[in-house]
mmCIF file of C-alpha atoms in Angstrom:
data_model
loop_
_atom_site.group_PDB
_atom_site.id
_atom_site.type_symbol
_atom_site.label_atom_id
_atom_site.label_comp_id
_atom_site.label_asym_id
_atom_site.label_seq_id
_atom_site.Cartn_x
_atom_site.Cartn_y
_atom_site.Cartn_z
ATOM 1 C CA GLN A 14 12.886 13.996 -2.679
ATOM 2 C CA VAL A 15 10.678 10.940 -2.846
ATOM 3 C CA GLN A 16 7.479 11.400 -4.813
ATOM 4 C CA LEU A 17 4.611 8.910 -4.961
ATOM 5 C CA VAL A 18 1.655 8.632 -7.319
ATOM 6 C CA GLU A 19 -1.079 6.144 -6.456
ATOM 7 C CA SER A 20 -3.824 4.935 -8.789
ATOM 8 C CA GLY A 21 -6.316 2.138 -9.311
ATOM 9 C CA GLY A 22 -8.934 2.838 -6.690
ATOM 10 C CA GLY A 23 -12.652 2.894 -7.295
ATOM 11 C CA LEU A 24 -16.077 1.755 -6.195
ATOM 12 C CA VAL A 25 -16.576 -1.994 -5.925
ATOM 13 C CA GLN A 26 -19.124 -4.308 -4.395
ATOM 14 C CA ALA A 27 -18.249 -6.496 -1.446
ATOM 15 C CA GLY A 28 -16.410 -9.577 -2.651
ATOM 16 C CA GLY A 29 -14.874 -7.737 -5.570
ATOM 17 C CA SER A 30 -11.263 -6.983 -6.416
ATOM 18 C CA LEU A 31 -9.067 -4.013 -7.213
ATOM 19 C CA ARG A 32 -5.408 -3.610 -8.076
ATOM 20 C CA LEU A 33 -3.662 -0.492 -6.852
ATOM 21 C CA SER A 34 -0.449 0.870 -8.334
ATOM 22 C CA CYS A 35 2.114 3.271 -6.930
ATOM 23 C CA VAL A 36 4.887 4.822 -8.989
ATOM 24 C CA VAL A 37 7.876 5.951 -6.945
ATOM 25 C CA SER A 38 10.349 8.586 -8.099
ATOM 26 C CA GLY A 39 13.154 10.629 -6.602
ATOM 27 C CA THR A 40 14.966 7.708 -5.015
ATOM 28 C CA ASN A 41 16.833 4.545 -5.889
ATOM 29 C CA PHE A 42 13.798 2.294 -5.728
ATOM 30 C CA SER A 43 15.092 -1.258 -5.817
ATOM 31 C CA PRO A 44 16.898 -1.311 -2.431
ATOM 32 C CA LYS A 45 13.979 0.276 -0.599
ATOM 33 C CA ALA A 46 11.207 -1.273 1.447
ATOM 34 C CA VAL A 47 7.788 0.054 0.505
ATOM 35 C CA GLY A 48 4.452 0.007 2.277
ATOM 36 C CA TRP A 49 0.779 0.460 1.499
ATOM 37 C CA TYR A 50 -1.310 2.370 4.019
ATOM 38 C CA ARG A 51 -5.053 2.776 4.490
ATOM 39 C CA GLN A 52 -6.833 5.735 6.025
ATOM 40 C CA ALA A 53 -10.448 4.936 6.792
ATOM 41 C CA PRO A 54 -12.916 7.805 7.298
ATOM 42 C CA GLY A 55 -12.225 9.491 10.626
ATOM 43 C CA LYS A 56 -9.298 7.194 11.396
ATOM 44 C CA GLN A 57 -5.527 7.472 11.347
ATOM 45 C CA ARG A 58 -3.448 6.188 8.465
ATOM 46 C CA ASP A 59 -2.317 2.612 9.137
ATOM 47 C CA LEU A 60 0.122 0.312 7.365
ATOM 48 C CA VAL A 61 -1.635 -2.677 5.802
ATOM 49 C CA ALA A 62 1.175 -4.284 3.782
ATOM 50 C CA ARG A 63 4.911 -3.913 3.259
ATOM 51 C CA ILE A 64 7.506 -5.427 0.970
ATOM 52 C CA SER A 65 11.256 -5.535 1.340
ATOM 53 C CA SER A 66 13.872 -5.095 -1.353
ATOM 54 C CA GLY A 67 14.164 -8.875 -1.391
ATOM 55 C CA GLU A 68 10.384 -9.229 -1.773
ATOM 56 C CA ASN A 69 9.686 -10.411 1.739
ATOM 57 C CA THR A 70 6.155 -9.349 2.630
ATOM 58 C CA ASP A 71 4.130 -8.693 5.743
ATOM 59 C CA TYR A 72 0.439 -7.890 6.212
ATOM 60 C CA GLU A 73 -1.861 -6.445 8.795
ATOM 61 C CA ASP A 74 -4.053 -9.210 10.199
ATOM 62 C CA SER A 75 -7.330 -8.014 8.682
ATOM 63 C CA VAL A 76 -5.989 -8.249 5.116
ATOM 64 C CA LYS A 77 -3.934 -11.443 5.344
ATOM 65 C CA GLY A 78 -4.989 -13.945 2.705
ATOM 66 C CA ARG A 79 -6.902 -11.284 0.750
ATOM 67 C CA PHE A 80 -4.290 -8.655 -0.200
ATOM 68 C CA THR A 81 -1.010 -9.232 -2.014
ATOM 69 C CA ILE A 82 1.767 -6.660 -2.287
ATOM 70 C CA SER A 83 4.301 -6.929 -5.093
ATOM 71 C CA ARG A 84 6.853 -4.764 -6.855
ATOM 72 C CA ASP A 85 8.364 -4.243 -10.292
ATOM 73 C CA ASN A 86 11.759 -2.636 -9.890
ATOM 74 C CA ALA A 87 12.092 -2.025 -13.637
ATOM 75 C CA LYS A 88 9.026 0.223 -13.441
ATOM 76 C CA ASN A 89 9.684 1.728 -9.990
ATOM 77 C CA THR A 90 6.214 0.519 -9.108
ATOM 78 C CA VAL A 91 4.606 -1.282 -6.202
ATOM 79 C CA TYR A 92 1.206 -2.959 -6.459
ATOM 80 C CA LEU A 93 -1.512 -3.999 -4.054
ATOM 81 C CA GLN A 94 -3.853 -6.706 -5.310
ATOM 82 C CA MET A 95 -6.984 -6.634 -3.167
ATOM 83 C CA ASN A 96 -9.402 -9.543 -3.345
ATOM 84 C CA SER A 97 -12.548 -10.402 -1.394
ATOM 85 C CA LEU A 98 -12.987 -6.743 -0.540
ATOM 86 C CA GLN A 99 -15.183 -5.869 2.423
ATOM 87 C CA PRO A 100 -16.874 -2.593 3.403
ATOM 88 C CA GLN A 101 -14.304 -2.150 6.200
ATOM 89 C CA ASP A 102 -11.593 -1.934 3.524
ATOM 90 C CA THR A 103 -13.036 1.425 2.473
ATOM 91 C CA GLY A 104 -10.605 4.302 2.723
ATOM 92 C CA VAL A 105 -7.896 6.247 0.978
ATOM 93 C CA TYR A 106 -4.875 4.103 0.150
ATOM 94 C CA TYR A 107 -1.390 5.554 0.126
ATOM 95 C CA CYS A 108 2.023 4.096 -0.525
ATOM 96 C CA ASN A 109 5.360 5.252 0.798
ATOM 97 C CA VAL A 110 8.977 4.282 0.980
ATOM 98 C CA LEU A 111 9.933 2.945 4.410
ATOM 99 C CA ARG A 112 13.103 3.677 6.336
ATOM 100 C CA GLY A 113 13.644 -0.065 6.570
ATOM 101 C CA TYR A 114 11.901 -3.405 6.610
ATOM 102 C CA TYR A 115 11.162 -3.563 10.317
ATOM 103 C CA ARG A 116 8.090 -3.109 12.494
ATOM 104 C CA ASN A 117 7.056 0.517 12.863
ATOM 105 C CA ALA A 118 9.548 1.707 10.277
ATOM 106 C CA PRO A 119 8.591 5.279 9.440
ATOM 107 C CA ALA A 120 7.620 6.473 6.000
ATOM 108 C CA VAL A 121 10.223 8.755 4.455
ATOM 109 C CA GLY A 122 8.607 10.245 1.353
ATOM 110 C CA ASN A 123 6.167 13.051 0.756
ATOM 111 C CA TRP A 124 2.669 11.594 0.865
ATOM 112 C CA GLY A 125 0.897 11.442 -2.469
ATOM 113 C CA GLN A 126 -2.748 12.180 -3.069
ATOM 114 C CA GLY A 127 -3.736 8.590 -2.401
ATOM 115 C CA THR A 128 -6.399 6.621 -4.204
ATOM 116 C CA GLN A 129 -9.925 6.194 -2.891
ATOM 117 C CA VAL A 130 -11.318 2.690 -2.434
ATOM 118 C CA THR A 131 -14.986 2.364 -1.617
ATOM 119 C CA VAL A 132 -16.549 -1.045 -0.984
ATOM 120 C CA SER A 133 -20.326 -1.216 -0.936
ATOM 121 C CA SER A 134 -22.230 -3.907 0.916
#
């Protein structure tokens, strides 16, 4: 059973940076694609970045050039470096293991508690 623990969120001013971490357990991590999701207040949870086992990456248009997803297989951890943060980046950020590295691949793990990111203007 896949378990996920996210951390690293906080309150930051517009233009600031944060680095999120997600520790994955309960699965063989290195062959898995992993994604970061954002759930803004009153909105659905959307994928913003994903990384394949071979470290190919893909980003939602609004975060391209500002966010960077990476992974450390030795630590079973995926990261999301977020730069030039904007108020519209506010939300709860979750990670999850993906069924594959393809568009609309579903998440397969139990959702963690997420980590709150709040960007003030």
